């Protein structure tokens, strides 16, 4: 039987509705949660992400503002902006869109954000708190993956979770969040020996690699839950015919013809759907959860710092 879909669009909407309802209660008490998003330079993908974050805030009744700085911005100039946002009481969340231009010292910027406003969960204080299992602002994408599993009541405790990828943004915090939910966790990366064999031991397999359709059916145990965090552009029609299930091919080819690419994750849908019990599509899987979690973190930051339950 083909895998069942974990529908991130649907779950993301439900989570956002919940944020909107809770935000409305806070606003009635005179507290409007606010998010400041900072973008440096002209990265096209970053602009799209930032635009959708600001729009999501507006739709849920949160205050949002976008700060756009030129690609030539220095570390000191960006630090000055972060400090001014730290000082403003009505700003609860500060998100500096990554990647930053090469002349900017990214770590210094992330460490300058007030940990209580660190809605991306990248500050060392929040990384440390997550590691200790303390309440913290946790990175949006891996937190969204947990919310998706919970929505579908997929058990985590006692399961073997294999996370492919060890980045600070996805892989490591994902492993930590799964561990705190009592999974037995294996973290894999580019030096892992016989990755397909390790992956096949997973009850829950998370792919956060950044390599188009790398995880094939050969990596997947029969009935496993496969979470595809990857977002890649596929431009080749031949490749699209090879990696997508027959039913999806026409719309994928249309996408390539219109835009020059179609979105694909790190998982090869055609072969994995035949093996997995559950899987996340791309688009419409993990992506929408990331934004929903950012909204949830903004609300949480507002409540934590401005103290209204
Ligand atoms: P990084 O490039 O920071 O990390 C990739 C990880 O994959 C590294 O740990 C790397 O190992 C590992 N890796 C790379 N090649 C292989 C390989 N051949 N075999 C095994 N492991 C490998 O990426 P991110 O974690 O930032 O992002 C991962 C993907 O998730 C990307 O496609 C990104 O676009 C997407 N993403 C999606 C989001 C969403 O909202 N859905 C949000 C954030 C990211 P090593 O450490 O050894 O180099």
Coordinates of C-alpha atoms and ligand atoms in Angstrom, one line a residue:
X1 CA 0.0 0.0 0.0
X2 CA 1.5 3.4 -0.9
X3 CA 2.5 5.6 2.1
X4 CA 0.0 7.9 3.7
X5 CA 0.7 11.6 3.5
X6 CA 1.6 13.8 6.4
X7 CA -0.2 17.0 5.3
X8 CA 1.9 19.9 6.5
X9 CA -0.3 22.5 4.8
X10 CA -3.4 21.3 6.8
X11 CA -1.5 21.0 10.1
X12 CA 0.3 24.3 9.6
X13 CA -3.1 26.1 9.0
X14 CA -4.6 24.5 12.2
X15 CA -1.5 25.7 14.2
X16 CA -1.8 29.2 12.8
X17 CA -5.5 29.4 13.7
X18 CA -4.6 28.5 17.2
X19 CA -1.9 31.2 17.3
X20 CA -4.4 33.7 15.9
X21 CA -6.9 32.8 18.6
X22 CA -4.3 33.1 21.4
X23 CA -3.0 36.4 19.9
X24 CA -6.5 37.9 19.9
X25 CA -6.7 37.2 23.6
X26 CA -3.4 38.9 24.3
X27 CA -4.3 41.8 22.1
X28 CA -7.5 42.2 24.1
X29 CA -5.2 42.5 27.2
X30 CA -3.2 45.2 25.4
X31 CA -0.3 43.1 24.3
X32 CA 0.2 42.7 20.5
X33 CA 3.0 40.2 19.8
X34 CA 5.5 41.7 17.3
X35 CA 8.1 40.2 15.0
X36 CA 10.9 42.1 13.3
X37 CA 12.5 40.4 10.3
X38 CA 15.8 41.5 9.0
X39 CA 17.1 40.8 5.5
X40 CA 20.5 41.8 4.2
X41 CA 21.2 41.8 0.4
X42 CA 19.2 40.6 -2.6
X43 CA 19.1 36.8 -2.2
X44 CA 15.9 35.9 -4.1
X45 CA 15.0 32.9 -2.0
X46 CA 15.5 34.9 1.2
X47 CA 13.2 37.6 -0.1
X48 CA 10.5 35.0 -0.7
X49 CA 10.9 33.5 2.8
X50 CA 10.9 36.9 4.5
X51 CA 7.8 38.0 2.5
X52 CA 5.9 34.9 3.6
X53 CA 6.9 35.4 7.2
X54 CA 5.7 39.0 7.3
X55 CA 2.4 38.0 5.5
X56 CA 1.8 35.2 8.0
X57 CA 2.1 37.7 10.9
X58 CA -0.3 40.1 9.3
X59 CA -2.8 37.3 8.7
X60 CA -2.7 36.2 12.4
X61 CA -3.0 39.7 13.8
X62 CA 0.7 40.0 15.0
X63 CA 2.6 43.2 14.5
X64 CA 5.4 42.6 11.9
X65 CA 8.1 44.8 10.4
X66 CA 10.7 44.2 7.7
X67 CA 14.1 45.8 7.8
X68 CA 15.9 45.6 4.5
X69 CA 19.6 46.4 4.4
X70 CA 22.0 46.6 1.5
X71 CA 24.4 43.7 0.6
X72 CA 27.3 46.0 1.6
X73 CA 26.1 46.2 5.3
X74 CA 28.9 45.7 7.9
X75 CA 28.8 43.5 11.0
X76 CA 28.7 46.7 13.1
X77 CA 25.8 48.2 11.2
X78 CA 23.8 45.0 11.6
X79 CA 24.7 44.8 15.3
X80 CA 23.4 48.3 15.8
X81 CA 20.1 47.4 14.2
X82 CA 19.8 44.2 16.3
X83 CA 20.5 46.2 19.5
X84 CA 17.9 48.8 18.6
X85 CA 15.4 46.0 18.1
X86 CA 16.5 44.4 21.4
X87 CA 15.7 47.7 23.1
X88 CA 12.1 48.0 21.8
X89 CA 9.5 46.6 24.1
X90 CA 6.9 46.0 21.4
X91 CA 9.2 43.7 19.5
X92 CA 9.0 40.2 20.9
X93 CA 10.8 38.3 18.1
X94 CA 13.9 39.1 16.0
X95 CA 14.7 37.0 13.0
X96 CA 17.8 37.7 11.0
X97 CA 17.3 35.9 7.7
X98 CA 20.3 33.6 6.8
X99 CA 22.5 33.3 4.9
X100 CA 24.2 36.7 5.5
X101 CA 26.7 38.2 3.1
X102 CA 30.2 36.8 3.6
X103 CA 31.6 40.0 5.2
X104 CA 29.2 39.7 8.1
X105 CA 30.1 37.6 11.1
X106 CA 27.0 35.6 11.4
X107 CA 27.7 34.1 14.9
X108 CA 28.3 37.5 16.4
X109 CA 24.9 38.7 15.0
X110 CA 23.0 35.6 16.3
X111 CA 24.6 36.0 19.7
X112 CA 23.7 39.7 19.8
X113 CA 20.0 38.9 19.7
X114 CA 18.3 39.0 23.1
X115 CA 17.8 35.2 23.8
X116 CA 14.2 36.0 24.9
X117 CA 13.6 37.4 21.4
X118 CA 15.5 34.7 19.6
X119 CA 12.5 33.2 17.7
X120 CA 14.8 31.1 15.5
X121 CA 16.3 29.4 18.5
X122 CA 19.9 29.8 17.2
X123 CA 21.4 31.7 20.2
X124 CA 23.8 29.7 22.3
X125 CA 21.6 30.2 25.4
X126 CA 18.6 28.6 23.6
X127 CA 20.8 25.9 22.1
X128 CA 22.1 25.1 25.6
X129 CA 18.6 25.2 27.1
X130 CA 17.3 22.8 24.4
X131 CA 20.2 20.5 25.1
X132 CA 19.4 20.5 28.8
X133 CA 15.8 19.8 28.1
X134 CA 14.8 23.2 29.6
X135 CA 12.0 25.3 28.2
X136 CA 13.5 27.3 25.3
X137 CA 12.8 28.9 22.0
X138 CA 13.6 26.0 19.7
X139 CA 14.4 26.1 16.0
X140 CA 11.2 26.3 13.9
X141 CA 11.7 23.5 11.3
X142 CA 12.6 20.7 13.6
X143 CA 10.0 21.8 16.1
X144 CA 7.5 21.8 13.3
X145 CA 8.4 18.2 12.5
X146 CA 7.6 17.2 16.0
X147 CA 4.2 19.0 15.8
X148 CA 3.5 17.1 12.6
X149 CA 4.2 13.7 14.1
X150 CA 2.1 14.7 17.1
X151 CA -0.8 15.8 15.0
X152 CA -0.9 12.4 13.3
X153 CA -0.4 10.7 16.7
X154 CA 2.7 9.0 15.4
X155 CA 4.5 7.5 18.4
X156 CA 8.0 8.8 19.1
X157 CA 9.0 7.3 22.5
X158 CA 11.0 4.1 22.0
X159 CA 11.2 4.4 18.3
X160 CA 14.5 4.4 16.4
X161 CA 14.8 7.8 14.8
X162 CA 17.6 8.3 12.2
X163 CA 18.3 12.0 11.3
X164 CA 20.4 12.5 8.2
X165 CA 22.1 15.9 8.5
X166 CA 23.8 17.5 11.5
X167 CA 23.4 21.2 10.8
X168 CA 22.8 23.6 13.7
X169 CA 19.5 24.7 12.0
X170 CA 17.9 21.4 11.4
X171 CA 19.8 18.1 12.0
X172 CA 21.2 18.7 15.5
X173 CA 18.1 20.3 17.1
X174 CA 15.9 17.7 15.4
X175 CA 17.9 14.9 17.0
X176 CA 17.7 16.7 20.4
X177 CA 14.0 17.2 20.2
X178 CA 13.4 13.5 19.2
X179 CA 15.7 12.5 22.1
X180 CA 13.7 14.5 24.6
X181 CA 10.6 12.7 23.4
X182 CA 12.4 9.4 24.2
X183 CA 13.3 8.2 20.7
X184 CA 16.5 6.3 20.3
X185 CA 18.4 8.7 18.0
X186 CA 21.1 8.1 15.4
X187 CA 22.6 11.2 13.6
X188 CA 24.1 10.6 10.2
X189 CA 26.2 12.9 8.0
X190 CA 28.5 12.9 5.0
X191 CA 31.0 10.6 6.6
X192 CA 28.5 8.0 7.8
X193 CA 29.5 4.5 6.5
X194 CA 26.8 2.6 4.6
X195 CA 24.1 5.2 5.0
X196 CA 21.4 3.2 3.4
X197 CA 21.9 0.4 5.8
X198 CA 21.8 2.7 8.8
X199 CA 18.7 4.5 7.4
X200 CA 16.9 1.2 6.9
X201 CA 17.0 0.7 10.7
X202 CA 14.8 3.8 11.2
X203 CA 11.2 3.7 12.4
X204 CA 11.3 7.5 11.8
X205 CA 13.7 8.7 9.1
X206 CA 14.4 12.5 8.8
X207 CA 16.2 13.7 5.8
X208 CA 17.8 17.2 6.2
X209 CA 20.6 17.0 3.7
X210 CA 20.1 19.4 0.8
X211 CA 20.6 16.8 -2.0
X212 CA 17.9 16.3 -4.5
X213 CA 16.1 12.9 -4.1
X214 CA 19.1 11.3 -2.5
X215 CA 17.0 9.1 -0.1
X216 CA 15.5 6.3 -2.3
X217 CA 13.4 3.3 -1.4
X218 CA 16.6 1.5 -0.7
X219 CA 17.1 3.7 2.5
X220 CA 13.6 3.0 3.9
X221 CA 12.3 0.2 6.1
X222 CA 8.9 -1.1 5.1
X223 CA 6.3 1.0 6.9
X224 CA 8.7 3.7 8.2
X225 CA 7.8 7.3 8.8
X226 CA 9.8 9.4 6.3
X227 CA 10.2 13.1 6.9
X228 CA 11.6 15.1 4.1
X229 CA 13.0 18.5 5.2
X230 CA 14.9 19.2 2.0
X231 CA 14.0 21.9 -0.4
X232 CA 15.7 21.7 -3.8
X233 CA 15.0 22.9 -7.3
X234 CA 14.7 20.2 -10.0
X235 CA 15.1 21.5 -13.5
X236 CA 15.4 18.4 -15.7
X237 CA 12.2 17.0 -17.2
X238 CA 13.9 13.6 -17.6
X239 CA 14.9 13.6 -13.9
X240 CA 11.3 14.6 -13.0
X241 CA 9.9 11.6 -14.9
X242 CA 12.3 9.3 -13.1
X243 CA 11.8 10.5 -9.5
X244 CA 8.1 11.4 -9.3
X245 CA 5.2 8.9 -9.2
X246 CA 3.3 8.7 -12.5
X247 CA 0.3 10.6 -11.2
X248 CA 2.4 13.7 -10.4
X249 CA 4.5 13.8 -13.5
X250 CA 2.3 16.0 -15.7
X251 CA 2.0 18.8 -13.1
X252 CA 5.7 18.6 -12.3
X253 CA 6.6 18.9 -16.0
X254 CA 4.2 21.9 -16.3
X255 CA 6.0 23.5 -13.4
X256 CA 9.4 23.1 -15.0
X257 CA 8.0 24.4 -18.3
X258 CA 6.5 27.5 -16.6
X259 CA 9.1 28.4 -14.0
X260 CA 12.1 26.5 -15.0
X261 CA 12.0 24.2 -11.9
X262 CA 9.8 22.1 -9.6
X263 CA 10.4 21.8 -5.9
X264 CA 11.7 18.5 -4.6
X265 CA 13.1 17.4 -1.3
X266 CA 15.9 15.1 -0.3
X267 CA 13.7 12.1 -0.7
X268 CA 12.8 10.4 -4.0
X269 CA 9.0 10.2 -3.9
X270 CA 8.5 7.5 -6.5
X271 CA 10.4 4.7 -4.7
X272 CA 9.9 5.9 -1.1
X273 CA 6.1 6.1 -1.4
X274 CA 6.1 2.3 -2.1
X275 CA 8.0 1.5 1.0
X276 CA 7.1 4.1 3.7
X277 CA 4.1 4.0 6.0
X278 CA 3.9 7.8 6.1
X279 CA 5.8 10.5 4.3
X280 CA 5.8 14.3 3.9
X281 CA 5.4 15.7 0.4
X282 CA 7.4 18.6 -1.0
X283 CA 6.0 21.1 -1.2
X284 CA 3.2 20.9 1.5
X285 CA 5.1 18.8 4.1
X286 CA 7.6 20.3 6.5
X287 CA 7.7 23.8 4.9
X288 CA 4.4 25.2 6.1
X289 CA 5.1 24.0 9.6
X290 CA 8.3 26.1 9.7
X291 CA 6.3 29.3 9.4
X292 CA 3.6 28.1 11.8
X293 CA 6.3 27.5 14.4
X294 CA 7.8 30.9 13.9
X295 CA 4.4 32.4 14.7
X296 CA 4.1 30.1 17.7
X297 CA 7.6 31.1 18.9
X298 CA 6.7 34.8 18.5
X299 CA 3.7 34.4 20.7
X300 CA 5.7 32.3 23.2
X301 CA 8.4 35.0 23.3
X302 CA 5.8 37.7 23.9
X303 CA 4.2 35.7 26.8
X304 CA 7.6 34.8 28.3
X305 CA 9.0 38.3 28.3
X306 CA 5.9 40.5 28.8
X307 CA 4.4 38.0 31.3
X308 CA 0.8 37.6 30.3
X309 CA -0.5 34.1 30.2
Ligands
LIG1 P1 23.3 22.0 5.6 O1 24.0 22.0 4.3 O2 23.7 23.0 6.7 O3 23.5 20.5 6.2 C1 23.4 19.4 5.4 C2 23.8 18.2 6.2 O4 23.6 17.1 5.4 C3 25.2 18.2 6.7 O5 25.3 17.7 8.1 C4 25.9 17.2 5.8 O6 26.9 16.4 6.4 C5 24.8 16.3 5.4 N1 25.1 15.7 4.1 C6 25.4 16.3 2.9 N2 25.6 15.4 2.0 C7 25.4 14.2 2.5 C8 25.6 12.9 2.0 N3 25.9 12.7 0.7 N4 25.3 11.9 2.8 C9 25.0 12.1 4.1 N5 24.9 13.3 4.7 C10 25.1 14.4 3.9 O7 21.7 22.1 5.4 P2 20.5 22.4 6.3 O8 20.5 21.5 7.5 O9 20.5 23.9 6.6 O10 19.3 22.1 5.4 C11 19.1 20.8 4.9 C12 18.0 20.9 3.8 O11 16.8 21.3 4.5 C13 18.2 21.9 2.7 O12 17.6 21.3 1.5 C14 17.4 23.1 3.1 O13 17.0 23.8 2.0 C15 16.2 22.5 3.8 N6 15.6 23.3 4.8 C16 14.2 23.3 4.8 C17 13.5 24.1 5.7 C18 12.0 24.0 5.6 O14 11.4 24.9 6.1 N7 11.4 22.9 5.1 C19 14.2 24.9 6.6 C20 15.6 24.8 6.7 C21 16.3 24.0 5.7 P3 28.3 17.1 6.9 O15 28.0 17.8 8.2 O16 29.2 15.9 7.1 O17 28.8 18.0 5.9

